[in-house]
XYZ file of C-alpha atoms in Angstrom:
392
model
C -34.800 -137.184 -9.766
C -34.345 -135.116 -6.659
C -30.848 -134.262 -5.532
C -31.946 -135.062 -1.968
C -34.502 -137.873 -2.421
C -35.219 -138.126 1.327
C -36.792 -134.669 1.195
C -39.588 -136.061 -0.947
C -40.473 -139.031 1.213
C -44.118 -139.687 1.980
C -45.470 -137.517 4.749
C -42.593 -135.049 4.670
C -43.844 -131.931 6.451
C -40.687 -130.193 7.616
C -40.940 -126.408 7.319
C -38.741 -125.686 4.313
C -38.119 -122.136 5.545
C -36.244 -123.355 8.626
C -33.133 -123.734 6.493
C -33.151 -119.942 6.155
C -34.938 -118.627 9.249
C -34.731 -119.428 12.946
C -38.055 -120.181 14.711
C -38.028 -116.738 16.322
C -37.345 -115.060 12.958
C -40.245 -116.917 11.375
C -42.548 -115.934 14.207
C -41.534 -112.268 13.899
C -41.919 -112.354 10.112
C -45.463 -113.731 10.339
C -46.489 -110.677 12.337
C -45.594 -108.441 9.411
C -46.689 -110.396 6.343
C -48.534 -108.490 3.633
C -52.309 -108.977 3.540
C -53.389 -110.180 0.100
C -56.788 -109.884 -1.546
C -57.362 -113.645 -1.003
C -58.568 -114.527 -4.478
C -61.221 -111.839 -4.887
C -59.909 -111.184 -8.393
C -59.530 -114.744 -9.668
C -61.393 -113.928 -12.888
C -61.104 -111.000 -15.265
C -64.834 -110.359 -14.904
C -64.186 -109.290 -11.324
C -61.649 -106.769 -12.621
C -63.578 -105.531 -15.660
C -66.514 -104.572 -13.475
C -64.329 -102.105 -11.593
C -62.735 -98.761 -12.297
C -59.002 -99.447 -12.338
C -56.055 -97.192 -11.510
C -52.403 -98.165 -11.874
C -50.107 -96.973 -9.077
C -46.601 -96.636 -10.540
C -45.569 -95.060 -13.830
C -42.205 -96.798 -14.203
C -41.238 -99.996 -15.999
C -43.385 -102.133 -13.731
C -46.396 -99.848 -14.124
C -46.082 -99.838 -17.913
C -46.026 -103.632 -17.859
C -49.215 -103.615 -15.801
C -50.876 -101.250 -18.283
C -49.845 -103.579 -21.129
C -51.428 -106.502 -19.290
C -54.673 -104.676 -18.509
C -55.135 -103.336 -22.044
C -54.523 -106.788 -23.493
C -57.358 -108.104 -21.297
C -59.706 -105.314 -22.352
C -59.318 -103.217 -19.184
C -58.498 -99.541 -19.752
C -57.214 -97.840 -16.590
C -58.797 -94.528 -15.625
C -55.331 -93.105 -15.085
C -52.011 -93.835 -13.456
C -50.697 -92.245 -10.245
C -47.141 -91.832 -9.047
C -45.427 -90.239 -6.036
C -42.535 -89.088 -8.209
C -43.266 -85.501 -9.290
C -41.111 -85.875 -12.416
C -43.562 -88.455 -13.809
C -46.691 -86.336 -13.316
C -48.171 -85.300 -16.657
C -46.464 -88.063 -18.619
C -48.512 -90.743 -20.339
C -48.086 -94.290 -21.591
C -50.472 -95.623 -24.231
C -52.700 -92.601 -23.576
C -52.941 -93.373 -19.852
C -52.105 -90.133 -18.033
C -50.002 -90.087 -14.865
C -51.452 -87.968 -12.067
C -50.490 -87.194 -8.450
C -51.406 -89.694 -5.729
C -54.039 -87.253 -4.450
C -56.062 -87.980 -7.596
C -57.121 -91.219 -5.912
C -59.654 -89.123 -3.988
C -61.599 -88.835 -7.266
C -61.563 -92.594 -7.871
C -63.994 -93.739 -5.192
C -64.160 -97.544 -4.878
C -61.583 -97.966 -7.648
C -59.264 -100.956 -7.792
C -55.669 -99.727 -7.532
C -52.987 -102.042 -8.940
C -49.771 -101.541 -6.947
C -47.116 -101.721 -9.643
C -43.732 -101.087 -8.113
C -41.187 -102.534 -5.722
C -42.519 -99.836 -3.380
C -45.879 -101.640 -3.213
C -45.750 -101.741 0.578
C -45.435 -97.963 0.798
C -48.069 -97.567 -1.919
C -50.457 -99.710 0.110
C -50.003 -97.408 3.111
C -50.660 -94.313 0.983
C -53.799 -95.865 -0.503
C -55.313 -96.361 2.943
C -55.965 -92.609 2.987
C -58.416 -92.951 0.079
C -61.669 -94.852 -0.577
C -60.034 -97.426 -2.850
C -59.161 -101.115 -2.849
C -55.689 -102.411 -3.700
C -54.328 -105.455 -5.501
C -50.898 -106.647 -6.620
C -50.329 -107.631 -10.270
C -49.506 -111.185 -9.165
C -53.066 -111.455 -7.767
C -54.664 -110.721 -11.136
C -56.015 -113.700 -13.096
C -53.204 -114.006 -15.636
C -50.322 -115.365 -13.582
C -47.720 -115.296 -16.374
C -47.234 -111.623 -17.127
C -44.344 -109.429 -18.233
C -44.493 -107.925 -14.764
C -41.991 -109.538 -12.416
C -43.907 -111.065 -9.488
C -43.836 -108.968 -6.323
C -45.555 -110.398 -3.250
C -45.580 -114.083 -2.317
C -47.797 -115.979 0.117
C -45.583 -117.255 2.916
C -47.686 -120.375 3.470
C -46.964 -121.563 -0.090
C -43.287 -121.951 0.791
C -43.467 -123.378 4.300
C -43.715 -126.976 3.029
C -41.999 -126.705 -0.335
C -39.627 -129.629 -0.878
C -37.963 -128.057 -3.898
C -37.131 -124.900 -1.974
C -35.652 -127.025 0.832
C -33.633 -128.895 -1.782
C -32.142 -125.661 -3.084
C -31.383 -124.276 0.376
C -29.387 -127.424 1.117
C -27.146 -126.649 -1.876
C -26.374 -123.034 -1.003
C -23.461 -121.458 0.830
C -24.162 -119.210 3.850
C -23.926 -115.960 1.872
C -26.418 -117.192 -0.734
C -28.780 -118.371 1.993
C -28.686 -114.914 3.553
C -29.465 -113.309 0.187
C -32.381 -115.692 -0.377
C -33.589 -115.124 3.176
C -33.783 -111.359 2.629
C -35.360 -111.792 -0.811
C -38.147 -113.922 0.651
C -38.572 -111.617 3.634
C -39.263 -108.799 1.183
C -41.655 -110.943 -0.848
C -43.636 -111.914 2.253
C -43.792 -108.420 3.795
C -43.058 -105.943 0.932
C -40.593 -104.244 3.273
C -37.775 -102.962 1.050
C -35.261 -102.759 3.883
C -34.725 -106.490 3.361
C -33.646 -105.910 -0.249
C -31.226 -103.262 0.889
C -29.641 -105.784 3.250
C -29.166 -108.272 0.428
C -27.765 -105.829 -2.132
C -24.349 -106.054 -3.750
C -23.388 -103.964 -6.819
C -22.532 -104.836 -10.417
C -25.028 -107.296 -11.992
C -23.267 -110.263 -13.680
C -19.934 -109.175 -12.222
C -20.309 -109.708 -8.494
C -17.051 -109.304 -6.594
C -17.305 -112.797 -5.083
C -17.265 -114.380 -8.545
C -15.313 -111.872 -10.632
C -12.118 -113.906 -10.536
C -13.801 -117.307 -10.520
C -16.136 -117.038 -13.510
C -14.411 -117.703 -16.845
C -15.376 -114.488 -18.626
C -13.078 -114.912 -21.660
C -15.831 -115.995 -24.081
C -19.006 -114.275 -22.956
C -22.423 -115.123 -24.403
C -24.864 -112.312 -23.567
C -28.473 -113.440 -24.042
C -30.673 -110.371 -23.860
C -27.836 -108.002 -24.761
C -30.225 -105.063 -25.268
C -28.271 -102.035 -26.523
C -24.963 -103.092 -24.940
C -25.175 -102.015 -21.306
C -23.748 -105.318 -20.044
C -20.984 -105.157 -22.685
C -19.953 -101.774 -21.295
C -19.774 -103.171 -17.735
C -17.949 -106.259 -19.002
C -15.116 -104.132 -20.384
C -15.048 -102.098 -17.162
C -14.972 -104.884 -14.569
C -13.584 -108.141 -15.981
C -9.834 -108.770 -16.263
C -10.157 -109.941 -19.884
C -12.363 -106.953 -20.720
C -9.789 -104.534 -19.360
C -7.066 -106.246 -21.416
C -9.226 -106.296 -24.575
C -8.706 -110.051 -24.797
C -12.118 -111.659 -25.195
C -14.905 -112.849 -27.475
C -18.351 -111.400 -26.828
C -21.512 -112.882 -28.385
C -24.234 -110.228 -28.039
C -27.619 -111.842 -28.733
C -30.722 -109.633 -28.917
C -34.150 -110.242 -30.569
C -35.633 -106.738 -30.351
C -34.786 -104.983 -33.617
C -34.536 -101.433 -32.282
C -32.314 -102.562 -29.414
C -30.237 -104.675 -31.798
C -29.610 -101.788 -34.172
C -28.488 -99.626 -31.245
C -26.318 -102.521 -30.041
C -24.606 -102.691 -33.436
C -24.010 -98.957 -33.382
C -22.590 -98.999 -29.862
C -20.209 -101.910 -30.475
C -19.192 -101.199 -34.087
C -15.605 -100.357 -33.153
C -15.088 -103.434 -30.981
C -13.900 -106.321 -33.147
C -14.294 -108.697 -30.211
C -18.098 -108.357 -30.345
C -20.306 -110.496 -32.583
C -23.898 -109.127 -32.554
C -26.517 -111.805 -33.282
C -30.155 -111.002 -34.062
C -32.147 -113.875 -32.569
C -34.265 -115.054 -29.670
C -32.717 -117.965 -27.782
C -35.187 -120.628 -26.731
C -35.676 -124.406 -26.625
C -35.871 -124.994 -30.394
C -35.102 -123.414 -33.749
C -37.771 -121.627 -35.744
C -39.517 -118.285 -35.724
C -41.288 -116.543 -32.871
C -43.029 -113.259 -32.139
C -41.961 -110.565 -29.724
C -43.596 -107.301 -28.806
C -42.564 -104.248 -30.820
C -43.314 -101.989 -27.874
C -43.629 -102.213 -24.136
C -41.483 -104.102 -21.689
C -38.307 -105.377 -23.265
C -37.577 -108.445 -25.333
C -40.511 -110.439 -24.047
C -41.406 -113.677 -25.836
C -44.504 -114.400 -23.740
C -46.641 -111.283 -23.706
C -47.398 -110.191 -27.248
C -50.201 -108.030 -28.618
C -50.923 -109.611 -32.009
C -51.439 -106.149 -33.498
C -48.021 -104.942 -32.386
C -45.598 -107.790 -32.824
C -42.600 -108.707 -34.931
C -41.477 -112.101 -36.169
C -37.870 -112.908 -35.285
C -35.587 -115.930 -35.750
C -35.409 -118.328 -32.803
C -32.410 -120.532 -32.067
C -31.436 -122.994 -29.381
C -28.022 -122.790 -27.735
C -27.150 -126.232 -29.072
C -27.997 -125.166 -32.614
C -26.329 -121.765 -32.385
C -23.017 -123.140 -31.186
C -23.031 -126.331 -33.249
C -20.467 -124.787 -35.615
C -19.955 -121.319 -34.154
C -16.776 -120.863 -32.161
C -15.064 -120.305 -29.892
C -17.513 -121.941 -27.509
C -18.782 -119.800 -24.628
C -17.031 -120.095 -21.282
C -19.915 -118.286 -19.584
C -23.536 -117.658 -20.590
C -25.540 -114.768 -19.164
C -29.324 -114.970 -19.619
C -31.772 -112.176 -18.844
C -34.516 -112.970 -21.340
C -37.742 -111.741 -19.746
C -38.956 -115.089 -18.432
C -37.515 -117.396 -21.103
C -34.571 -118.616 -19.035
C -35.990 -122.135 -18.590
C -36.384 -122.476 -22.367
C -32.762 -121.422 -22.792
C -31.718 -124.318 -20.570
C -33.991 -126.727 -22.468
C -32.256 -125.829 -25.717
C -28.731 -126.135 -24.361
C -28.472 -129.642 -22.926
C -25.667 -130.732 -25.243
C -23.681 -127.515 -24.839
C -23.914 -127.667 -21.054
C -22.920 -131.343 -21.057
C -19.929 -131.042 -23.385
C -18.614 -127.473 -23.076
C -19.572 -126.975 -19.407
C -19.849 -123.171 -19.457
C -20.395 -121.159 -16.308
C -23.887 -119.631 -16.108
C -25.334 -116.340 -14.833
C -29.146 -116.426 -15.006
C -31.834 -113.995 -13.851
C -34.197 -115.428 -11.241
C -36.967 -112.860 -10.906
C -39.128 -112.838 -14.039
C -41.492 -115.621 -12.952
C -42.961 -116.432 -9.579
C -40.838 -119.464 -8.676
C -37.755 -118.828 -10.789
C -35.779 -118.124 -7.622
C -35.655 -121.825 -6.744
C -36.769 -123.663 -9.904
C -34.029 -122.321 -12.198
C -31.094 -122.990 -9.837
C -32.358 -126.551 -9.296
C -32.634 -127.098 -13.045
C -29.077 -125.872 -13.470
C -27.873 -128.138 -10.659
C -29.484 -131.124 -12.348
C -28.047 -130.197 -15.766
C -24.500 -130.789 -14.535
C -22.054 -130.421 -11.683
C -22.401 -126.772 -10.704
C -21.550 -124.749 -7.628
C -24.389 -122.295 -7.061
C -24.324 -118.768 -5.665
C -27.258 -116.338 -5.437
C -26.866 -112.565 -5.360
C -29.213 -109.551 -5.308
C -28.061 -106.606 -7.441
C -30.628 -103.895 -6.767
C -31.992 -102.251 -3.632
C -35.560 -102.342 -4.951
C -36.816 -105.364 -6.901
C -35.302 -107.416 -9.683
C -31.725 -108.403 -10.498
C -31.782 -111.561 -8.377
C -29.273 -113.846 -10.070
C -27.724 -117.269 -9.830
C -24.022 -117.655 -10.517
C -23.357 -121.273 -11.494
C -19.729 -122.350 -11.695
C -19.045 -125.587 -13.531
C -17.074 -127.933 -11.285
C -15.752 -129.966 -14.204
C -14.427 -127.538 -16.775
C -13.485 -128.317 -20.354
């Protein structure tokens, strides 16, 4: 059921972006929207017939290479504007200077970075065609979606529903996030930025950090920040559940936290049900959805409801950055959210519409006050802070 049922009435055609942008702002934005390939690569056959180059040798570029190789497309090479990356390789794909594009006549260049707008401008100097990863046939990839079609969100009732729930600061953050997605102009992300992921200053003394459940704990980077920024972390008065399904990261997590008796490392993937699942043993993080069958590991899978059925103390806040599995985390935690009413801090950038779908799901799971913050000046680290209004 919609929170604002009137939004979904028959014939509703209000521009859902008007809750964020004035008419003049929308008009100005439309003059600068990014020009997409308009479906020319809707099938992998259209990609496999081309020579392919990946622009970007960072995390995003490596995710694109993983995707292409899985689909049987081997890039000619990778290019990067960062001189420190030249000469490096990932899965035998060599990184070369941008000028190497002159040798790749008529190649398809996949723009794989938050700097895709600047990459696009550079590519115009060479006889190549460009495409964003989100325009490739497989929509659900380990590559966070950069570049959205503005027209898809002009009459989106769910987006309008979320905007109606947000405070002015969160609306401004979402406004700048979408402005970047529509134009690929990174100055919008810089406007939205505030530091310290999971520990934003506006929520630092409102979130109940005492019992912290870290889903996607990696090697303990969030644990380190937790002890640095939170009042309970500074006092050494807390319980910290560090949940990580990637074995190498988990072993490093154990090593890093071995002297902290407040930390309980748990080797598991958190999802909607209990069982076993596969994750990649290489590539882009603890990803449950993009797995090369030849290079995968089986790991235990638990739901939040199952995990905390007997385990205590119960979490007062749950942080989830699980490479696109955030919705499954919510599906497996209905009872916990209903009875314990923890605060939530969830990533919103792994899938195309996470930025509005996940906050709405949280709002419908209980009485939550929502806040959205952007914690990087490039792309990623868009988060929802959900504060339970009725606390246990």
